[in-house]
Amino acid sequence: MKSTRLNKIIVILFLFLVAATVTYLTAVILQTPSIGVVLDKQGPELYVVDSIEPAGQGYMMKMHIGDRVVEVNGAPAHLYHYVTKYLSIEYADNVLLEKADGEQVFIEFSKLWSGEHSMPELLVQLYIPGISLILFFAFSVFLYMKRRNDPAAITLILFFISIGISYFSSAASLLRDPVGISIIYVVIPNIPLLFMIFMNRYVKRFEVEFISNKILYVLFAIISINSLVSLFYIWTSVLTIETFTYIKGTYSAVVFLGNLVCVYKLVEHFIKHRRTKLKSLFTITLVSHLVAFTPFASMNLLPQLIGAKQLLPPAFTALFLFVLPAVYFYLTTSNQLFDIDFILTRFKYYTALAFIPAVIVAAAVTVAVLQEERAVWHIWFLTFVFIYVGMTLFLYVKEQIDQRYRPKLFKAMYSYQDSLDRFSRSIARVMNKSDLETVLKGEISALLPVSKIQFVMVDLTEHTVTPIGDSLEDSVTKDFLLNTIDSFSLGELISLPYGLGLIIGRQRTRSHILWIGAKTNHTRFNSDEIRWLKTISNYASIVFENLFLIEGLIEDLETEVRKEHTTSPWVLRLLFCLSENERRKLAADLHDSALQDQLLWYRKLEGVIMDYKLTRDLNVELTDIKEGLLDVIHQIRETCNELRPPLLKEMGIVEAVESIIEHTQMRVNFEVVFKAKPITEPMHEEEITAIYRIVQELLRNADKHSQAKVVMMELEVRNGFIYFHYQDDGIGMDVENMEESFKHMGLSGIKERVASLEGEITFYSEMGRGLDITILFPEMLSHKHSERGISRDSYLIS
């Protein structure tokens, strides 16, 4: 309780300190318009203009780099406090300049409140930093509310607040206000340190150390010494202006060093973990850190270190810091990482596309806007950076717009993708070549206005193309295929004399081709149609080859059965296992595609009904559609459960049978009585599946044919055998003359399934006296071997 109260007090004091600082800095910025001129001391009493901020009064008053400052406020320049302490003329009422040609110019500055501030000055010095601070603070508040007990989150909050307050203080620092310049020289060097502490705490959950505490202590000591010296200079008048030059250089070096250590550790961990699950984490942090700090480090800090001029104002390069709150806030609050490799691939592609247009546009804008020749390269570079970044971001945004809105606004452009999605779902249900041909023909005829869609087979051994007519078009196409078919590969799209051909299958010397005639509107196939047909061809060829392999396997199995003159249990068992695998795959496809799509559209429709004000008739219609979708969803779920019951092995055979009986009783008119004793011996999934399917088929047969009122079933273990008994009071049948007709196909399938597990089945029935079935499976099949010595395992059911 005391700890919680203390934390609240600390938070309140911290917020009060931040609020007071922001209020003071705002007043400083608004009090006097910035002059934005930095001087260079070239002699004991010689000060010349070294740099000019674009939004300051110095720029507006046509001051130029190289101008000598003779007087400030009517007195020699070396007597003005801000000149001797900061090499600045901020707060000056007027200055006397001496131009390069010896001409002296008197300039008077405005000293009024914000009414005299120019819009560019307010934008750069107050509005953009103020909005940035609000955003950083909003991220921090939300993060504190969600993760207040997480040490990594608390460090990240300090990291955000430090960046925001530093950016907001930059204008006051330019005005040489002691509070503003103190924040810049004390807080900014600690930002990399806070980042490394955050990373240490964040990756600790993955049992990784980002940086050792010894290095952190050394960096903290260096930063502390530099901060103390800076504060001593800012708040006292003991040290000379030469000391300030060294302080600026040391400050830049310390900040540069901190960021360099951050980048080095990020690169080190990226290399170390590039083949582990932490690869994406360190890739994201490395890229975000480079994007956020590289502009400031390369265009502001590095030039100061080598004594050169800054390439861009800090107010612009600091805008890249917006990357940090978004990325690290995401890392702290999300349980999943975005695909950084995909984003980097897009980044390289979009930056390459935007480079040349950005150079051209920046040059054109610079030539059109500039009226003077001074600092042409500087303005061009600034324009180029903004245009380059803007075009790259535009390409990113365009991609998102294309994905979300283009299909809705321009449906024709996306009909090909919709067709591929529809076709892929359709071929999942294809069971033979004729089904494939039907689906393929239907999809092409629905999308393309073509004169002919015909399947032909080219046999090079017999030198025939079948079926084919006697017309000129058919004859020319036949000769063309016989002479060139060897030069094309499976799945390839070929140009025929009259239309196109898709090679969808190949069996030794036989090639199966879909012949697509010319378009009825007498236009050529465009590039989108060609790409779509190539993709369709690849899909179809894969399915065709699989069907061919399955047919070959079945033929081999039939040959094996004929050799042994009987239906071998191992062959039946193999066939049933393959059947269960197909059921599993089909159930998974239905669940992952059709069911999920239906759920998505159901939720969207439900959202429309809830969120929009609809007329009564429209509301009724949409509600009916919603109910229809719900019925379809229920039917798909039931089909999935029937194809592959969930948790079948985990439930056990008794619970599985009880489950199917419970579902059956909800839709049939007869009573099911089930008596079972617990089966404690281990059973493989294959055995459980077999009994489950037998029960499923018996109940289906009772519902369709028996007209029974009561169905009784027993399941138990008797003397090491699995005993199953079925009895109903239905109309019965003539067992002696029962043939494998469609009506009794289910019972024949039960016999084969029992035979596959080397069991025994006995049918007893008479017309009008119901059906009685007794099934005995041999001693626990988990411990036996098949007739060919293969262990009874469910390895075939995957």
PDB file of N, CA, C and O in Angstrom, residues 670-703:
ATOM      1  N   PHE A 670     -35.975 -42.113 -34.141  1.00  0.00           N
ATOM      2  CA  PHE A 670     -35.912 -43.345 -33.355  1.00  0.00           C
ATOM      3  C   PHE A 670     -35.022 -43.136 -32.128  1.00  0.00           C
ATOM      4  O   PHE A 670     -34.199 -42.229 -32.075  1.00  0.00           O
ATOM      5  N   GLU A 671     -35.232 -44.001 -31.152  1.00  0.00           N
ATOM      6  CA  GLU A 671     -34.478 -43.931 -29.900  1.00  0.00           C
ATOM      7  C   GLU A 671     -33.222 -44.808 -30.014  1.00  0.00           C
ATOM      8  O   GLU A 671     -33.260 -45.895 -30.586  1.00  0.00           O
ATOM      9  N   VAL A 672     -32.117 -44.291 -29.468  1.00  0.00           N
ATOM     10  CA  VAL A 672     -30.870 -45.045 -29.472  1.00  0.00           C
ATOM     11  C   VAL A 672     -30.491 -45.356 -28.026  1.00  0.00           C
ATOM     12  O   VAL A 672     -30.358 -44.448 -27.201  1.00  0.00           O
ATOM     13  N   VAL A 673     -30.351 -46.657 -27.743  1.00  0.00           N
ATOM     14  CA  VAL A 673     -29.939 -47.108 -26.407  1.00  0.00           C
ATOM     15  C   VAL A 673     -28.541 -47.674 -26.527  1.00  0.00           C
ATOM     16  O   VAL A 673     -28.293 -48.612 -27.292  1.00  0.00           O
ATOM     17  N   PHE A 674     -27.609 -47.088 -25.789  1.00  0.00           N
ATOM     18  CA  PHE A 674     -26.209 -47.491 -25.889  1.00  0.00           C
ATOM     19  C   PHE A 674     -25.712 -47.960 -24.520  1.00  0.00           C
ATOM     20  O   PHE A 674     -25.793 -47.234 -23.536  1.00  0.00           O
ATOM     21  N   LYS A 675     -25.230 -49.211 -24.479  1.00  0.00           N
ATOM     22  CA  LYS A 675     -24.661 -49.773 -23.260  1.00  0.00           C
ATOM     23  C   LYS A 675     -23.190 -50.043 -23.500  1.00  0.00           C
ATOM     24  O   LYS A 675     -22.819 -50.697 -24.481  1.00  0.00           O
ATOM     25  N   ALA A 676     -22.358 -49.518 -22.632  1.00  0.00           N
ATOM     26  CA  ALA A 676     -20.909 -49.685 -22.831  1.00  0.00           C
ATOM     27  C   ALA A 676     -20.221 -49.829 -21.484  1.00  0.00           C
ATOM     28  O   ALA A 676     -20.664 -49.283 -20.470  1.00  0.00           O
ATOM     29  N   LYS A 677     -19.151 -50.579 -21.513  1.00  0.00           N
ATOM     30  CA  LYS A 677     -18.281 -50.694 -20.355  1.00  0.00           C
ATOM     31  C   LYS A 677     -16.943 -50.040 -20.696  1.00  0.00           C
ATOM     32  O   LYS A 677     -16.483 -50.135 -21.848  1.00  0.00           O
ATOM     33  N   PRO A 678     -16.325 -49.374 -19.742  1.00  0.00           N
ATOM     34  CA  PRO A 678     -15.068 -48.665 -20.042  1.00  0.00           C
ATOM     35  C   PRO A 678     -14.024 -49.609 -20.629  1.00  0.00           C
ATOM     36  O   PRO A 678     -13.859 -50.743 -20.180  1.00  0.00           O
ATOM     37  N   ILE A 679     -13.320 -49.124 -21.647  1.00  0.00           N
ATOM     38  CA  ILE A 679     -12.233 -49.892 -22.277  1.00  0.00           C
ATOM     39  C   ILE A 679     -10.926 -49.276 -21.812  1.00  0.00           C
ATOM     40  O   ILE A 679     -10.574 -48.157 -22.204  1.00  0.00           O
ATOM     41  N   THR A 680     -10.222 -50.003 -20.969  1.00  0.00           N
ATOM     42  CA  THR A 680      -9.001 -49.457 -20.361  1.00  0.00           C
ATOM     43  C   THR A 680      -7.755 -49.748 -21.183  1.00  0.00           C
ATOM     44  O   THR A 680      -6.741 -49.071 -21.031  1.00  0.00           O
ATOM     45  N   GLU A 681      -7.795 -50.782 -22.041  1.00  0.00           N
ATOM     46  CA  GLU A 681      -6.621 -51.098 -22.840  1.00  0.00           C
ATOM     47  C   GLU A 681      -6.382 -50.010 -23.885  1.00  0.00           C
ATOM     48  O   GLU A 681      -7.319 -49.418 -24.409  1.00  0.00           O
ATOM     49  N   PRO A 682      -5.113 -49.733 -24.203  1.00  0.00           N
ATOM     50  CA  PRO A 682      -4.813 -48.678 -25.195  1.00  0.00           C
ATOM     51  C   PRO A 682      -5.262 -49.087 -26.587  1.00  0.00           C
ATOM     52  O   PRO A 682      -5.118 -50.237 -26.992  1.00  0.00           O
ATOM     53  N   MET A 683      -5.831 -48.143 -27.287  1.00  0.00           N
ATOM     54  CA  MET A 683      -6.257 -48.356 -28.670  1.00  0.00           C
ATOM     55  C   MET A 683      -5.671 -47.242 -29.541  1.00  0.00           C
ATOM     56  O   MET A 683      -5.642 -46.079 -29.144  1.00  0.00           O
ATOM     57  N   HIS A 684      -5.230 -47.628 -30.726  1.00  0.00           N
ATOM     58  CA  HIS A 684      -4.710 -46.633 -31.647  1.00  0.00           C
ATOM     59  C   HIS A 684      -5.860 -45.887 -32.309  1.00  0.00           C
ATOM     60  O   HIS A 684      -7.001 -46.360 -32.352  1.00  0.00           O
ATOM     61  N   GLU A 685      -5.530 -44.724 -32.848  1.00  0.00           N
ATOM     62  CA  GLU A 685      -6.545 -43.895 -33.493  1.00  0.00           C
ATOM     63  C   GLU A 685      -7.205 -44.622 -34.657  1.00  0.00           C
ATOM     64  O   GLU A 685      -8.391 -44.438 -34.919  1.00  0.00           O
ATOM     65  N   GLU A 686      -6.461 -45.472 -35.349  1.00  0.00           N
ATOM     66  CA  GLU A 686      -7.011 -46.210 -36.485  1.00  0.00           C
ATOM     67  C   GLU A 686      -8.143 -47.130 -36.037  1.00  0.00           C
ATOM     68  O   GLU A 686      -9.173 -47.239 -36.711  1.00  0.00           O
ATOM     69  N   GLU A 687      -7.959 -47.769 -34.905  1.00  0.00           N
ATOM     70  CA  GLU A 687      -8.981 -48.681 -34.388  1.00  0.00           C
ATOM     71  C   GLU A 687     -10.210 -47.911 -33.906  1.00  0.00           C
ATOM     72  O   GLU A 687     -11.354 -48.304 -34.170  1.00  0.00           O
ATOM     73  N   ILE A 688      -9.946 -46.797 -33.205  1.00  0.00           N
ATOM     74  CA  ILE A 688     -11.056 -45.973 -32.727  1.00  0.00           C
ATOM     75  C   ILE A 688     -11.854 -45.437 -33.913  1.00  0.00           C
ATOM     76  O   ILE A 688     -13.092 -45.433 -33.908  1.00  0.00           O
ATOM     77  N   THR A 689     -11.128 -45.003 -34.945  1.00  0.00           N
ATOM     78  CA  THR A 689     -11.785 -44.457 -36.139  1.00  0.00           C
ATOM     79  C   THR A 689     -12.655 -45.515 -36.805  1.00  0.00           C
ATOM     80  O   THR A 689     -13.770 -45.230 -37.265  1.00  0.00           O
ATOM     81  N   ALA A 690     -12.161 -46.745 -36.881  1.00  0.00           N
ATOM     82  CA  ALA A 690     -12.920 -47.822 -37.538  1.00  0.00           C
ATOM     83  C   ALA A 690     -14.248 -48.050 -36.821  1.00  0.00           C
ATOM     84  O   ALA A 690     -15.315 -48.140 -37.468  1.00  0.00           O
ATOM     85  N   ILE A 691     -14.223 -48.171 -35.505  1.00  0.00           N
ATOM     86  CA  ILE A 691     -15.467 -48.401 -34.751  1.00  0.00           C
ATOM     87  C   ILE A 691     -16.389 -47.200 -34.879  1.00  0.00           C
ATOM     88  O   ILE A 691     -17.611 -47.345 -35.038  1.00  0.00           O
ATOM     89  N   TYR A 692     -15.798 -46.014 -34.832  1.00  0.00           N
ATOM     90  CA  TYR A 692     -16.613 -44.798 -34.960  1.00  0.00           C
ATOM     91  C   TYR A 692     -17.328 -44.772 -36.305  1.00  0.00           C
ATOM     92  O   TYR A 692     -18.531 -44.463 -36.388  1.00  0.00           O
ATOM     93  N   ARG A 693     -16.612 -45.117 -37.383  1.00  0.00           N
ATOM     94  CA  ARG A 693     -17.222 -45.105 -38.713  1.00  0.00           C
ATOM     95  C   ARG A 693     -18.300 -46.184 -38.845  1.00  0.00           C
ATOM     96  O   ARG A 693     -19.319 -45.989 -39.520  1.00  0.00           O
ATOM     97  N   ILE A 694     -18.074 -47.326 -38.210  1.00  0.00           N
ATOM     98  CA  ILE A 694     -19.082 -48.399 -38.243  1.00  0.00           C
ATOM     99  C   ILE A 694     -20.373 -47.926 -37.575  1.00  0.00           C
ATOM    100  O   ILE A 694     -21.475 -48.096 -38.114  1.00  0.00           O
ATOM    101  N   VAL A 695     -20.248 -47.313 -36.396  1.00  0.00           N
ATOM    102  CA  VAL A 695     -21.422 -46.798 -35.700  1.00  0.00           C
ATOM    103  C   VAL A 695     -22.093 -45.717 -36.537  1.00  0.00           C
ATOM    104  O   VAL A 695     -23.327 -45.670 -36.672  1.00  0.00           O
ATOM    105  N   GLN A 696     -21.283 -44.838 -37.119  1.00  0.00           N
ATOM    106  CA  GLN A 696     -21.813 -43.754 -37.942  1.00  0.00           C
ATOM    107  C   GLN A 696     -22.626 -44.301 -39.113  1.00  0.00           C
ATOM    108  O   GLN A 696     -23.734 -43.834 -39.401  1.00  0.00           O
ATOM    109  N   GLU A 697     -22.096 -45.352 -39.773  1.00  0.00           N
ATOM    110  CA  GLU A 697     -22.780 -45.920 -40.940  1.00  0.00           C
ATOM    111  C   GLU A 697     -24.040 -46.669 -40.531  1.00  0.00           C
ATOM    112  O   GLU A 697     -25.077 -46.624 -41.221  1.00  0.00           O
ATOM    113  N   LEU A 698     -23.998 -47.373 -39.391  1.00  0.00           N
ATOM    114  CA  LEU A 698     -25.180 -48.095 -38.921  1.00  0.00           C
ATOM    115  C   LEU A 698     -26.319 -47.138 -38.572  1.00  0.00           C
ATOM    116  O   LEU A 698     -27.482 -47.394 -38.891  1.00  0.00           O
ATOM    117  N   LEU A 699     -25.989 -46.043 -37.927  1.00  0.00           N
ATOM    118  CA  LEU A 699     -27.021 -45.062 -37.583  1.00  0.00           C
ATOM    119  C   LEU A 699     -27.570 -44.391 -38.842  1.00  0.00           C
ATOM    120  O   LEU A 699     -28.774 -44.109 -38.936  1.00  0.00           O
ATOM    121  N   ARG A 700     -26.701 -44.118 -39.814  1.00  0.00           N
ATOM    122  CA  ARG A 700     -27.165 -43.534 -41.072  1.00  0.00           C
ATOM    123  C   ARG A 700     -28.086 -44.520 -41.807  1.00  0.00           C
ATOM    124  O   ARG A 700     -29.116 -44.141 -42.371  1.00  0.00           O
ATOM    125  N   ASN A 701     -27.727 -45.808 -41.803  1.00  0.00           N
ATOM    126  CA  ASN A 701     -28.546 -46.849 -42.448  1.00  0.00           C
ATOM    127  C   ASN A 701     -29.899 -46.981 -41.752  1.00  0.00           C
ATOM    128  O   ASN A 701     -30.939 -47.139 -42.400  1.00  0.00           O
ATOM    129  N   ALA A 702     -29.874 -46.901 -40.415  1.00  0.00           N
ATOM    130  CA  ALA A 702     -31.127 -47.003 -39.668  1.00  0.00           C
ATOM    131  C   ALA A 702     -32.048 -45.833 -39.984  1.00  0.00           C
ATOM    132  O   ALA A 702     -33.279 -45.994 -40.086  1.00  0.00           O
ATOM    133  N   ASP A 703     -31.470 -44.650 -40.158  1.00  0.00           N
ATOM    134  CA  ASP A 703     -32.273 -43.467 -40.435  1.00  0.00           C
ATOM    135  C   ASP A 703     -32.873 -43.516 -41.835  1.00  0.00           C
ATOM    136  O   ASP A 703     -34.034 -43.131 -42.047  1.00  0.00           O
TER     137      ASP A 703
END
